[in-house]
PDB file of C-alpha atoms in Angstrom:
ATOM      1  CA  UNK A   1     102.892  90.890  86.343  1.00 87.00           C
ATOM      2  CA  UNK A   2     102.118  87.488  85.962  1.00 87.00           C
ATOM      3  CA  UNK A   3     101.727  87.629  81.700  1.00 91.00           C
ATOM      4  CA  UNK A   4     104.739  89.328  81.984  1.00 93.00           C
ATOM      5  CA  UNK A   5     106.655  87.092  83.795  1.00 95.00           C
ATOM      6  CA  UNK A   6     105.190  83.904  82.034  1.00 96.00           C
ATOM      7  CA  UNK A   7     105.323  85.170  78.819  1.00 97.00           C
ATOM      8  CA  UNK A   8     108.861  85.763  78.767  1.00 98.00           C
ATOM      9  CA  UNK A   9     109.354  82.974  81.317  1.00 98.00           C
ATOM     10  CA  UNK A  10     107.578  80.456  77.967  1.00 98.00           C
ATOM     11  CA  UNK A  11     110.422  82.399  75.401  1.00 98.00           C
ATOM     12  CA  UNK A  12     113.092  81.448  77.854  1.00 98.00           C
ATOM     13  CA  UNK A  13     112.118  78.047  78.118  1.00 98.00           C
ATOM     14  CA  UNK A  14     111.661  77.362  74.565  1.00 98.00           C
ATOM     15  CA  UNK A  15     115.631  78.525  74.321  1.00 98.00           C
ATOM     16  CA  UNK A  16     117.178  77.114  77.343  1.00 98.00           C
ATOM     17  CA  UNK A  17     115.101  73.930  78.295  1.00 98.00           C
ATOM     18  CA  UNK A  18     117.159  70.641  78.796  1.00 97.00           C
ATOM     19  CA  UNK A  19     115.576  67.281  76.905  1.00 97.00           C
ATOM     20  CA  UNK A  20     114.692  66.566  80.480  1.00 98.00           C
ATOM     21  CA  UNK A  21     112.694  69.561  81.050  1.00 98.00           C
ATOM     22  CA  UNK A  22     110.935  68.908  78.012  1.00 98.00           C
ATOM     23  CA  UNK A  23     109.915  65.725  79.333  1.00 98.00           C
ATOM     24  CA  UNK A  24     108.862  67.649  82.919  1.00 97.00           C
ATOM     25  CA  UNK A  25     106.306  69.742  80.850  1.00 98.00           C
ATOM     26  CA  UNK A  26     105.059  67.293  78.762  1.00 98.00           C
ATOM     27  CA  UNK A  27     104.877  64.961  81.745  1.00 97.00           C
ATOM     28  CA  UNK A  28     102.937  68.351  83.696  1.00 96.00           C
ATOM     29  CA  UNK A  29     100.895  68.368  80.580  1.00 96.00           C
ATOM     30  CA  UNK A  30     100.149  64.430  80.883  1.00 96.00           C
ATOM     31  CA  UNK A  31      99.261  65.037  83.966  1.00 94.00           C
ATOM     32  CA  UNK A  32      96.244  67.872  83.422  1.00 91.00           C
ATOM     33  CA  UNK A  33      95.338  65.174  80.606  1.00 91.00           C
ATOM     34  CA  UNK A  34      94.901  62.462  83.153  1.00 92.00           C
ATOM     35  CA  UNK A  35      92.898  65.280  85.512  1.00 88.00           C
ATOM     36  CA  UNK A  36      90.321  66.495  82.747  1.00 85.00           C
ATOM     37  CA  UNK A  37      86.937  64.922  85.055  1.00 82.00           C
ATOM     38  CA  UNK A  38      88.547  65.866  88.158  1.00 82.00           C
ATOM     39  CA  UNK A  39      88.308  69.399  88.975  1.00 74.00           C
ATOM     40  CA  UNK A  40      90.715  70.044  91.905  1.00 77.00           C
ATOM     41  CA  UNK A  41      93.175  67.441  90.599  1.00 82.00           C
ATOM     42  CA  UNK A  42      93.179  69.523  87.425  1.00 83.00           C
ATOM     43  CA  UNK A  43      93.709  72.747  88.977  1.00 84.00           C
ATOM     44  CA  UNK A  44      97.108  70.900  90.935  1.00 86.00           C
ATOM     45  CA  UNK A  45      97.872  70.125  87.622  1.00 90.00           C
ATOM     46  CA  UNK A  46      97.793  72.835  85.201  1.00 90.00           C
ATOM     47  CA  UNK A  47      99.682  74.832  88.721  1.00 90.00           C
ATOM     48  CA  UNK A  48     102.586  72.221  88.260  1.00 93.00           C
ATOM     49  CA  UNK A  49     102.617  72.581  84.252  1.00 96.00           C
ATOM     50  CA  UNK A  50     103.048  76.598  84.502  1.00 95.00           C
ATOM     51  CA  UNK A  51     105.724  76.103  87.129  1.00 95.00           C
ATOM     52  CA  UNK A  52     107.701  73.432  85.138  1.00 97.00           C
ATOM     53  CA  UNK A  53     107.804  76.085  82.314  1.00 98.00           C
ATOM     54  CA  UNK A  54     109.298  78.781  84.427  1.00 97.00           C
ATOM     55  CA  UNK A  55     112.023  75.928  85.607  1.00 97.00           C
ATOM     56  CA  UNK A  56     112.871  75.236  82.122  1.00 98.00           C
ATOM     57  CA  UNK A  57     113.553  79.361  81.516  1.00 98.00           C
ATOM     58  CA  UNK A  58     116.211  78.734  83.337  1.00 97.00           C
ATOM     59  CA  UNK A  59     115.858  81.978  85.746  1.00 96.00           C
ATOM     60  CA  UNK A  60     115.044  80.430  89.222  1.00 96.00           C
ATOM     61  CA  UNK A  61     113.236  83.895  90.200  1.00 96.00           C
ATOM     62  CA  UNK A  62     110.176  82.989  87.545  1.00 95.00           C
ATOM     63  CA  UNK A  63     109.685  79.878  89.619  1.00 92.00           C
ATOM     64  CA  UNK A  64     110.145  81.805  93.205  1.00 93.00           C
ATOM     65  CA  UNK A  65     107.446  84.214  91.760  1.00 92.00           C
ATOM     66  CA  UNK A  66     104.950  81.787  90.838  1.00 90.00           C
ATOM     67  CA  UNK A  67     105.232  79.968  93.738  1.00 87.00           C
ATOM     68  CA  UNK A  68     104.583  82.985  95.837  1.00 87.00           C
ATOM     69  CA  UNK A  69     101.282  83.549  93.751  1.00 84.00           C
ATOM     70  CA  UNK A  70     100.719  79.569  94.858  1.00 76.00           C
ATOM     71  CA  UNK A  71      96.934  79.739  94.946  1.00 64.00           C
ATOM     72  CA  UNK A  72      96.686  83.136  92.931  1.00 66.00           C
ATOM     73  CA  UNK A  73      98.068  81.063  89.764  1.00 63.00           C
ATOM     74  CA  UNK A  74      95.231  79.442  88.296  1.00 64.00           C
ATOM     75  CA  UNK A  75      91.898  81.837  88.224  1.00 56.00           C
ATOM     76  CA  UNK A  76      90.027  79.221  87.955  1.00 51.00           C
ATOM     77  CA  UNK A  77      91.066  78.071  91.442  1.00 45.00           C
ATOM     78  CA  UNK A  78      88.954  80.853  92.419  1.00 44.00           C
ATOM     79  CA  UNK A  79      86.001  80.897  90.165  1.00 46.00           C
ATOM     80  CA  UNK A  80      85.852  76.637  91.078  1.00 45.00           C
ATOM     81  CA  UNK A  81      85.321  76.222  87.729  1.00 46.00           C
ATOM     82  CA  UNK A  82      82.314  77.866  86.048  1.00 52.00           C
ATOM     83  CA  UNK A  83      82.812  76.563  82.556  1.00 48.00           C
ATOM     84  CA  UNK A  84      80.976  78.055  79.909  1.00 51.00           C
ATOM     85  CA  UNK A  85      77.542  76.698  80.142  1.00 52.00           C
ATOM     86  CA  UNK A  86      78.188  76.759  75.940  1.00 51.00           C
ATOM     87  CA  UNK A  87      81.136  74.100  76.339  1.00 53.00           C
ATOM     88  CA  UNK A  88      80.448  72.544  80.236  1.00 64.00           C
ATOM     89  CA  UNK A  89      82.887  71.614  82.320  1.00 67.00           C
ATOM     90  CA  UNK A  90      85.083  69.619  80.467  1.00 75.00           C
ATOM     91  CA  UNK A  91      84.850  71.204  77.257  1.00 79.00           C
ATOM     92  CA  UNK A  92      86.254  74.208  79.206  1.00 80.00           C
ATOM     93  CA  UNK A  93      89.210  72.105  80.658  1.00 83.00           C
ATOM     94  CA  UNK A  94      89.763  70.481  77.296  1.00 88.00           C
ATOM     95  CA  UNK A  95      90.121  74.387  75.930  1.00 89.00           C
ATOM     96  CA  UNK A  96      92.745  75.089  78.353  1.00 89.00           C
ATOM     97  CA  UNK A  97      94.329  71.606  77.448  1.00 93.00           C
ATOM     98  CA  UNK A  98      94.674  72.272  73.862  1.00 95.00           C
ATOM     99  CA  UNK A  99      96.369  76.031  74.962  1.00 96.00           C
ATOM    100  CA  UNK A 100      98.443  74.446  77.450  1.00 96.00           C
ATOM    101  CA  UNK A 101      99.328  71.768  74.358  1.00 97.00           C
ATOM    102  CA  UNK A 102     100.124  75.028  72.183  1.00 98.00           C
ATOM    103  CA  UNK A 103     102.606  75.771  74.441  1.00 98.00           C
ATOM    104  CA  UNK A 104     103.985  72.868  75.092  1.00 98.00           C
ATOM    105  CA  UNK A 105     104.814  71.897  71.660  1.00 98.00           C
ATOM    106  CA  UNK A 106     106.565  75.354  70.750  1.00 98.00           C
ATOM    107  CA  UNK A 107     108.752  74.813  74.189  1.00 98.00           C
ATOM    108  CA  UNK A 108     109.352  71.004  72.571  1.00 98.00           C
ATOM    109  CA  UNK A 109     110.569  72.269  69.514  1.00 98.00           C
ATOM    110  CA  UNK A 110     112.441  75.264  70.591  1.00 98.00           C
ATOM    111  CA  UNK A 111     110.002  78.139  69.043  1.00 98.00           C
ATOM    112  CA  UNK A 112     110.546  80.820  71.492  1.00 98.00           C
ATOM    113  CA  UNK A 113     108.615  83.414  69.271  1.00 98.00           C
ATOM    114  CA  UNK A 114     105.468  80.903  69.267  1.00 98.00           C
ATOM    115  CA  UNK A 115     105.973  80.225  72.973  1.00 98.00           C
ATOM    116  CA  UNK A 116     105.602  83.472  74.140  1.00 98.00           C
ATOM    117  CA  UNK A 117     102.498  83.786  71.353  1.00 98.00           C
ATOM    118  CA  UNK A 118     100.815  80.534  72.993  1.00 98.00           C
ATOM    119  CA  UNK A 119     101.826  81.801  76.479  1.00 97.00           C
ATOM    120  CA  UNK A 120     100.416  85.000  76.261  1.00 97.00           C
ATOM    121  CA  UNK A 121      97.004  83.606  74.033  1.00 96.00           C
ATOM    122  CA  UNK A 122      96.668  81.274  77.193  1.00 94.00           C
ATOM    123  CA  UNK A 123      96.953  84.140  79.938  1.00 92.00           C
ATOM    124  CA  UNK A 124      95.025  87.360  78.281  1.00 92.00           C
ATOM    125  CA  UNK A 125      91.746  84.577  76.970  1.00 89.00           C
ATOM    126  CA  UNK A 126      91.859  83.320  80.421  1.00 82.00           C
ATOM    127  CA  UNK A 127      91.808  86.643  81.940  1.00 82.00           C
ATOM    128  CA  UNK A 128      88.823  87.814  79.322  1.00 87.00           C
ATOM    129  CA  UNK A 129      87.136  84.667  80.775  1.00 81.00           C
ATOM    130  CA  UNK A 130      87.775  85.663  84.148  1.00 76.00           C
ATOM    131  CA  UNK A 131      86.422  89.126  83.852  1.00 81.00           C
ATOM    132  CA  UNK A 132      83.280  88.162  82.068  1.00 80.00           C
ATOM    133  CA  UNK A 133      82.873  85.300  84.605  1.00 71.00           C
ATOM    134  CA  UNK A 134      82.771  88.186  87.282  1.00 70.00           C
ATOM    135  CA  UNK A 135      80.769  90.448  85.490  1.00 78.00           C
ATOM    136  CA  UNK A 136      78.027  87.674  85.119  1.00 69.00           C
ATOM    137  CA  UNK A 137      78.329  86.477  88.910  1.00 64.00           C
ATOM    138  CA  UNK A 138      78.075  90.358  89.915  1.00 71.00           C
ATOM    139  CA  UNK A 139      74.867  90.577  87.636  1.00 70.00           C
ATOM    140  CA  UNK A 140      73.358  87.016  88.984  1.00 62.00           C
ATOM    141  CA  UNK A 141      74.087  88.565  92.289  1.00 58.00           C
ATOM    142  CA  UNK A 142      72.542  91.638  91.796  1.00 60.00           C
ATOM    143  CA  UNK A 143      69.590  90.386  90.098  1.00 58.00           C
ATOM    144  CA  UNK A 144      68.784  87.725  93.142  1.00 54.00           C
ATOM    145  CA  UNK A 145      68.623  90.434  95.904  1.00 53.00           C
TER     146      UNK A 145
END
């Protein structure tokens, strides 16, 4: 539900954002920049950049929805961060910051097609991460008792 609603949520955006919108997301964007060493200002952050997206689409229900997942948004909320021990900790938020960037710029210059291609690179890797962070947890878990 939630690629689905993001994705298309990115394509809207990309169409339909105001100049000043544009600005919010960047700004949102700025903003994860600023957070990169700090882990729960970062996860505040990147929340705030996916929500100023859906405001840009223009359909105040892909806002309403995201802000009813509220801590459900960013996995990593949940997970507290375990970066890949091949990239650390802020390798792995400087990842996300170049796929948040991806998006970003396609919303800035009105590529809805791209947008929705960032968008949905951003949420399925993340998920892959996710799922693969479990699976190791699960195994570390099983391993210790």
């Amino acid at each position: 539900m939630r690629a689905a609603v993001e994705i298309e949520a990115a394509g809207l955006a990309a169409m339909r954002r105001t100049t000043e919108q544009a600005d919010m997301i960047r700004a949102a964007w700025g903003r994860i920049e600023d957070a990169i060493d700090d882990p729960e200002g970062s996860i505040a952050a990147d929340r705030e950049f996916h929500l100023a997206v859906a405001r840009a689409s223009g359909n105040p229900r892909f806002e309403e929805f995201l802000g009813y997942l509220r801590d459900l948004l960013i996995p990593r909320q949940q997970v507290r961060v375990q970066a890949d021990p091949s990239v650390g900790h802020s390798g792995y938020l400087r990842m996300l910051q170049r796929e948040h960037g991806e998006i970003e710029q396609a919303i800035r210059i009105g590529d809805a097609v791209e947008a929705r291609a960032a968008m949905r690179r951003h949420l399925i890797d993340g998920a892959q991460r996710y799922r693969r962070w479990a699976e190791d947890a699960t195994a570390t878990t099983t391993s210790v008792v």
